[in-house]
């Protein structure tokens, strides 16, 4: 279904990456000390696969539906959709706490009614089965993981920010 591009539609895919520890250091004793979690939300057009990241730490926000909807509606609002586009397809995993719930549906409905271009009339959400999905996000997260292995120490959020900037477009939740 991801490879199909229906006439007059745009297909997007989004996902949250595995939690990254901050600081990330190789010293064993420090590993067990208190760490802050670093979160990265990924969204992209399936056709051009240009990564867009929204990043934040656990002291700024959690990994719930409201963070996902903030990033989704911000991304959609920043797009210049062609006038022929009438449908937006959204693919994600079926995580009920973040993606598959009424908060996300209501936020997308609000965007569709208030912020979307007049040509966009429909949003179609597809939730893939757990363990049976492979989204373009998974490939990009693999690239990020490979980069992370090359860095033995990541001490600040800015270190993560620089790494993500090297892979794609980057926004800090609450700032950008």
Backbone as numpy.savetxt, mean C-alpha at the origin, in Angstrom:
# Nx Ny Nz CAx CAy CAz Cx Cy Cz
-7.39 -12.75 -13.48 -8.21 -11.55 -13.48 -7.35 -10.28 -13.48
-6.18 -10.33 -12.85 -5.30 -9.16 -12.83 -4.80 -8.81 -14.23
-4.61 -9.82 -15.05 -4.08 -9.58 -16.39 -5.13 -9.05 -17.35
-6.40 -9.24 -17.02 -7.47 -8.73 -17.86 -7.59 -7.23 -17.66
-7.71 -6.51 -18.73 -7.94 -5.06 -18.63 -9.21 -4.74 -19.38
-10.33 -4.75 -18.68 -11.60 -4.41 -19.33 -11.56 -3.00 -19.92
-12.35 -2.82 -20.95 -12.43 -1.54 -21.64 -12.87 -0.45 -20.65
-12.26 0.72 -20.73 -12.59 1.87 -19.90 -12.41 1.62 -18.40
-11.36 0.89 -18.05 -11.12 0.64 -16.62 -9.64 0.78 -16.29
-9.39 0.96 -15.01 -8.04 1.01 -14.47 -7.98 -0.03 -13.36
-6.91 -0.81 -13.33 -6.77 -1.84 -12.30 -5.63 -1.46 -11.37
-5.92 -1.46 -10.08 -4.95 -1.14 -9.04 -4.81 -2.32 -8.10
-3.65 -2.42 -7.48 -3.42 -3.48 -6.49 -2.78 -2.82 -5.27
-3.16 -3.28 -4.07 -2.58 -2.72 -2.86 -2.40 -3.79 -1.80
-1.46 -3.53 -0.88 -1.17 -4.47 0.21 -0.29 -3.77 1.24
-0.29 -4.31 2.44 0.62 -3.86 3.49 1.78 -4.85 3.57
2.97 -4.32 3.72 4.15 -5.17 3.85 4.25 -5.73 5.26
5.01 -6.79 5.37 5.32 -7.36 6.68 5.93 -6.27 7.56
5.65 -6.31 8.84 6.16 -5.30 9.78 7.69 -5.35 9.81
8.31 -4.17 9.75 9.76 -4.05 9.83 10.14 -3.48 11.20
11.17 -4.04 11.86 11.56 -3.53 13.18 12.41 -2.26 13.06
12.29 -1.40 14.05 13.09 -0.19 14.08 13.60 0.01 15.49
14.84 0.00 15.81 15.94 -0.16 14.87 16.13 -1.62 14.45
16.71 -1.80 13.30 17.06 -3.14 12.83 18.58 -3.24 12.94
19.02 -4.02 13.91 20.45 -4.16 14.14 20.81 -5.61 14.35
22.08 -5.93 14.15 22.52 -7.32 14.20 22.93 -7.78 15.59
23.02 -6.90 16.55 23.44 -7.27 17.91 22.30 -7.99 18.61
22.54 -9.19 19.07 21.51 -10.04 19.64 20.79 -9.44 20.83
21.52 -8.84 21.78 20.90 -8.28 22.97 19.96 -7.13 22.61
20.36 -6.31 21.67 19.54 -5.17 21.27 18.30 -5.63 20.51
18.39 -6.80 19.87 17.25 -7.31 19.12 16.05 -7.52 20.04
16.31 -7.96 21.25 15.22 -8.24 22.20 14.79 -7.01 22.99
15.44 -5.88 22.82 15.03 -4.64 23.47 13.79 -4.10 22.77
13.16 -3.11 23.33 11.95 -2.52 22.77 12.22 -1.95 21.38
11.39 -2.34 20.44 11.51 -1.84 19.08 10.20 -1.21 18.66
10.29 -0.29 17.72 9.11 0.33 17.13 8.90 -0.33 15.77
7.66 -0.54 15.43 7.34 -1.16 14.15 7.23 -0.11 13.06
7.78 -0.43 11.89 7.72 0.43 10.71 6.79 -0.25 9.71
5.79 0.50 9.20 4.79 -0.05 8.30 4.92 0.56 6.92
4.68 -0.24 5.89 4.70 0.24 4.52 3.48 -0.29 3.78
2.70 0.62 3.22 1.53 0.30 2.40 1.92 0.54 0.96
1.59 -0.42 0.10 1.97 -0.36 -1.31 0.71 -0.31 -2.16
0.72 0.55 -3.17 -0.36 0.59 -4.15 0.23 0.95 -5.51
-0.32 0.34 -6.55 0.18 0.62 -7.90 -0.87 0.32 -8.95
-0.68 0.92 -10.12 -1.43 0.53 -11.31 -0.84 -0.79 -11.78
-1.67 -1.75 -12.05 -1.18 -3.06 -12.47 -0.50 -2.98 -13.84
-0.99 -2.09 -14.70 -0.45 -1.99 -16.05 0.99 -1.47 -16.08
1.31 -0.46 -15.26 2.66 0.11 -15.35 3.57 -0.28 -14.19
3.04 -0.87 -13.15 3.82 -1.40 -12.01 4.81 -0.38 -11.43
4.39 0.86 -11.33 5.21 1.89 -10.70 4.86 1.94 -9.21
5.76 1.49 -8.33 5.44 1.39 -6.91 5.17 2.73 -6.24
4.15 2.76 -5.41 3.82 3.91 -4.58 3.73 3.41 -3.14
4.50 4.01 -2.26 4.53 3.58 -0.86 4.02 4.69 0.05
3.27 4.27 1.06 2.88 5.14 2.16 3.47 4.49 3.40
4.30 5.23 4.13 5.00 4.64 5.27 4.73 5.44 6.55
4.78 4.71 7.68 4.60 5.31 8.99 5.11 4.35 10.04
5.23 4.84 11.27 5.66 4.00 12.38 4.50 3.81 13.34
4.62 2.82 14.22 3.51 2.50 15.12 3.20 3.61 16.11
4.13 4.52 16.36 3.82 5.63 17.25 3.01 6.72 16.53
2.89 6.64 15.20 2.06 7.56 14.43 0.66 6.99 14.21
0.58 5.70 13.91 -0.70 5.06 13.61 -0.51 3.54 13.63
-1.61 2.81 13.52 -1.56 1.35 13.52 -1.63 0.78 12.11
-2.07 -0.47 12.04 -2.23 -1.16 10.74 -3.70 -1.52 10.56
-4.55 -0.55 10.72 -5.98 -0.82 10.66 -6.59 -0.25 9.39
-7.88 -0.39 9.30 -8.61 0.04 8.10 -8.51 1.54 7.86
-8.46 2.34 8.91 -8.42 3.78 8.69 -7.11 4.24 8.05
-6.01 3.57 8.34 -4.75 3.90 7.69 -4.78 3.48 6.22
-5.35 2.30 5.96 -5.48 1.82 4.59 -6.37 2.77 3.78
-7.49 3.20 4.36 -8.39 4.10 3.62 -7.76 5.46 3.40
-6.99 5.95 4.36 -6.30 7.23 4.16 -5.36 7.15 2.97
-4.58 6.09 2.91 -3.63 5.93 1.80 -4.37 5.71 0.48
-5.41 4.87 0.49 -6.17 4.60 -0.74 -6.82 5.85 -1.31
-7.53 6.59 -0.46 -8.22 7.79 -0.96 -7.23 8.86 -1.37
-6.10 8.97 -0.67 -5.08 9.92 -1.07 -4.51 9.55 -2.44
-4.19 8.28 -2.62 -3.65 7.83 -3.90 -4.65 8.09 -5.03
-5.90 7.71 -4.83 -6.92 7.90 -5.86 -7.11 9.38 -6.18
-7.07 10.23 -5.18 -7.26 11.67 -5.38 -6.11 12.30 -6.16
-4.93 11.71 -6.07 -3.75 12.26 -6.76 -3.61 11.77 -8.20
-4.47 10.85 -8.62 -4.37 10.29 -9.97 -5.07 11.18 -10.99
-4.53 11.18 -12.19 -5.16 11.86 -13.32 -5.74 10.80 -14.23
-6.93 10.35 -13.91 -7.56 9.30 -14.70 -8.01 9.86 -16.04
-7.84 9.06 -17.07 -8.31 9.41 -18.40 -9.82 9.60 -18.37
-10.34 10.47 -19.21 -11.78 10.74 -19.23 -12.60 9.53 -19.65
-11.97 8.56 -20.28 -12.70 7.36 -20.71 -12.86 6.35 -19.59
-12.13 6.50 -18.50 -12.17 5.53 -17.40 -13.50 5.66 -16.65
-14.23 4.54 -16.61 -15.51 4.53 -15.88 -15.48 3.58 -14.68
-14.51 2.65 -14.67 -14.43 1.65 -13.60 -13.02 1.57 -13.05
-12.92 1.48 -11.73 -11.63 1.26 -11.08 -11.70 -0.10 -10.40
-10.79 -0.99 -10.74 -10.69 -2.30 -10.11 -9.61 -2.28 -9.04
-9.93 -2.74 -7.85 -8.99 -2.79 -6.75 -8.78 -4.24 -6.31
-7.54 -4.70 -6.33 -7.20 -6.05 -5.92 -6.38 -5.99 -4.64
-6.73 -6.85 -3.68 -5.97 -6.94 -2.44 -6.20 -8.31 -1.82
-5.46 -8.57 -0.74 -5.72 -9.81 -0.01 -7.01 -9.61 0.79
-7.55 -10.68 1.34 -8.84 -10.63 2.00 -8.78 -10.37 3.49
-7.78 -9.65 3.95 -7.67 -9.36 5.38 -8.86 -8.53 5.85
-9.67 -9.10 6.72 -10.87 -8.44 7.19 -10.61 -7.23 8.06
-9.53 -7.23 8.80 -9.22 -6.11 9.67 -8.76 -4.87 8.94
-8.18 -5.04 7.75 -7.63 -3.89 7.03 -8.34 -3.60 5.72
-8.63 -4.62 4.93 -9.08 -4.39 3.56 -10.56 -4.69 3.34
-11.03 -5.76 3.90 -12.38 -6.24 3.61 -13.32 -5.90 4.75
-13.73 -4.64 4.82 -14.62 -4.20 5.88 -15.40 -2.96 5.45
-16.35 -2.57 6.26 -17.23 -1.46 5.91 -16.50 -0.11 5.91
-15.44 0.04 6.68 -14.70 1.30 6.72 -14.09 1.60 5.35
-13.46 0.61 4.75 -12.86 0.78 3.44 -13.94 1.03 2.39
-15.02 0.26 2.45 -16.11 0.42 1.48 -16.72 1.82 1.58
-16.98 2.29 2.80 -17.56 3.61 2.97 -16.62 4.72 2.50
-15.33 4.58 2.77 -14.36 5.59 2.33 -14.28 5.63 0.80
-14.29 4.47 0.16 -14.25 4.45 -1.30 -15.53 4.99 -1.89
-16.65 4.71 -1.24 -17.93 5.25 -1.68 -17.92 6.78 -1.56
-17.40 7.31 -0.46 -17.27 8.76 -0.28 -16.40 9.35 -1.39
-15.26 8.70 -1.68 -14.37 9.20 -2.73 -15.09 9.19 -4.07
-15.82 8.12 -4.34 -16.54 8.00 -5.61 -17.57 9.11 -5.77
-18.28 9.44 -4.69 -19.32 10.47 -4.77 -18.76 11.90 -4.72
-17.70 12.12 -3.94 -17.23 13.47 -3.69 -15.98 13.89 -4.46
-15.07 12.97 -4.70 -13.75 13.36 -5.21 -13.40 12.79 -6.58
-14.07 11.76 -7.00 -13.69 11.10 -8.25 -14.05 11.95 -9.46
-13.34 11.72 -10.58 -13.75 12.39 -11.82 -15.17 11.95 -12.20
-15.89 12.77 -12.91 -17.28 12.46 -13.26 -17.41 11.20 -14.10
-16.37 10.86 -14.85 -16.45 9.68 -15.70 -16.42 8.38 -14.91
-15.81 8.40 -13.71 -15.71 7.18 -12.89 -17.05 6.94 -12.21
-17.66 5.79 -12.53 -18.99 5.46 -12.01 -19.00 4.25 -11.10
-17.88 3.48 -11.09 -17.90 2.21 -10.37 -16.52 1.87 -9.83
-16.51 1.28 -8.64 -15.29 0.70 -8.07 -15.59 -0.76 -7.81
-14.76 -1.61 -8.35 -14.93 -3.06 -8.19 -13.77 -3.58 -7.34
-14.08 -4.13 -6.16 -13.03 -4.66 -5.28 -12.99 -6.18 -5.37
-11.78 -6.71 -5.52 -11.57 -8.16 -5.60 -10.62 -8.54 -4.47
-11.07 -9.48 -3.63 -10.26 -9.95 -2.52 -9.79 -11.37 -2.84
-8.49 -11.56 -2.85 -7.93 -12.86 -3.18 -7.93 -13.77 -1.95
-7.99 -15.07 -2.19 -7.99 -16.04 -1.10 -6.64 -16.07 -0.41
-6.66 -16.19 0.90 -5.44 -16.26 1.68 -4.63 -17.49 1.28
-3.35 -17.27 1.04 -2.47 -18.37 0.66 -2.52 -18.74 -0.80
-3.47 -18.19 -1.55 -3.60 -18.50 -2.97 -3.43 -17.27 -3.84
-2.85 -16.25 -3.27 -2.72 -15.01 -4.02 -1.26 -14.66 -4.23
-1.01 -14.04 -5.34 0.32 -13.49 -5.60 0.09 -12.18 -6.34
0.18 -11.10 -5.59 -0.05 -9.77 -6.14 1.27 -9.16 -6.60
1.22 -8.17 -7.50 2.45 -7.47 -7.87 3.16 -6.87 -6.65
2.41 -6.57 -5.61 3.01 -6.06 -4.38 4.00 -7.05 -3.78
3.70 -8.33 -3.88 4.58 -9.36 -3.32 5.96 -9.33 -3.99
5.99 -9.08 -5.28 7.25 -9.00 -6.02 8.05 -7.79 -5.54
7.39 -6.66 -5.37 8.06 -5.44 -4.91 8.54 -5.62 -3.48
7.74 -6.25 -2.63 8.16 -6.50 -1.25 9.39 -7.41 -1.23
9.49 -8.34 -2.17 10.68 -9.17 -2.28 11.92 -8.35 -2.60
11.78 -7.36 -3.48 12.89 -6.47 -3.81 13.31 -5.68 -2.58
12.33 -5.19 -1.83 12.62 -4.43 -0.59 13.34 -5.33 0.41
12.84 -6.56 0.59 13.48 -7.50 1.54 14.93 -7.77 1.15
15.18 -7.90 -0.13 16.54 -8.13 -0.62 17.43 -6.93 -0.28
16.91 -5.72 -0.45 17.63 -4.51 -0.09 17.89 -4.45 1.41
16.88 -4.83 2.20 17.03 -4.80 3.66 18.14 -5.72 4.14
18.30 -6.86 3.48 19.35 -7.81 3.86 20.75 -7.23 3.62
20.86 -6.28 2.71 22.15 -5.66 2.41 22.56 -4.63 3.47
21.60 -4.20 4.27 21.86 -3.20 5.31 21.81 -3.89 6.67
22.95 -3.97 7.34 22.98 -4.65 8.63 22.36 -3.80 9.73
22.34 -2.49 9.54 21.76 -1.60 10.54 20.85 -0.57 9.89
19.64 -0.48 10.42 18.71 0.59 10.07 18.26 1.17 11.41
18.70 2.39 11.67 18.52 2.96 12.99 17.37 3.96 13.10
17.00 4.59 12.01 15.97 5.63 12.06 14.92 5.39 10.98
13.75 5.99 11.15 12.75 5.89 10.08 13.27 6.45 8.75
14.11 7.48 8.82 14.66 8.07 7.60 15.50 7.07 6.81
16.16 6.14 7.51 16.92 5.09 6.81 15.97 4.22 5.97
14.81 3.87 6.54 13.80 3.15 5.77 13.27 4.01 4.63
13.01 5.29 4.91 12.48 6.19 3.88 13.39 6.23 2.66
14.70 6.34 2.88 15.65 6.38 1.77 15.63 5.09 0.97
15.50 3.98 1.65 15.44 2.68 0.97 14.20 2.60 0.07
13.04 3.00 0.59 11.80 2.94 -0.18 11.81 3.94 -1.34
12.43 5.10 -1.13 12.55 6.10 -2.20 13.33 5.55 -3.39
14.29 4.67 -3.13 15.08 4.07 -4.22 14.27 3.09 -5.05
13.16 2.60 -4.52 12.35 1.59 -5.21 11.15 2.19 -5.92
10.57 3.25 -5.36 9.38 3.83 -5.98 9.02 5.18 -5.37
7.83 5.66 -5.72 7.33 6.91 -5.15 7.03 6.67 -3.68
7.23 7.70 -2.89 7.20 7.52 -1.44 6.45 8.67 -0.77
5.58 8.35 0.17 4.86 9.36 0.95 4.87 8.93 2.41
4.94 9.92 3.29 4.87 9.65 4.72 3.44 9.95 5.16
2.79 8.97 5.74 1.40 9.12 6.19 1.30 10.27 7.20
0.36 11.17 6.98 0.17 12.30 7.87 0.97 13.54 7.49
1.95 13.39 6.63 2.75 14.53 6.19 2.50 14.82 4.71
2.63 13.80 3.89 2.44 13.97 2.45 0.99 13.73 2.06
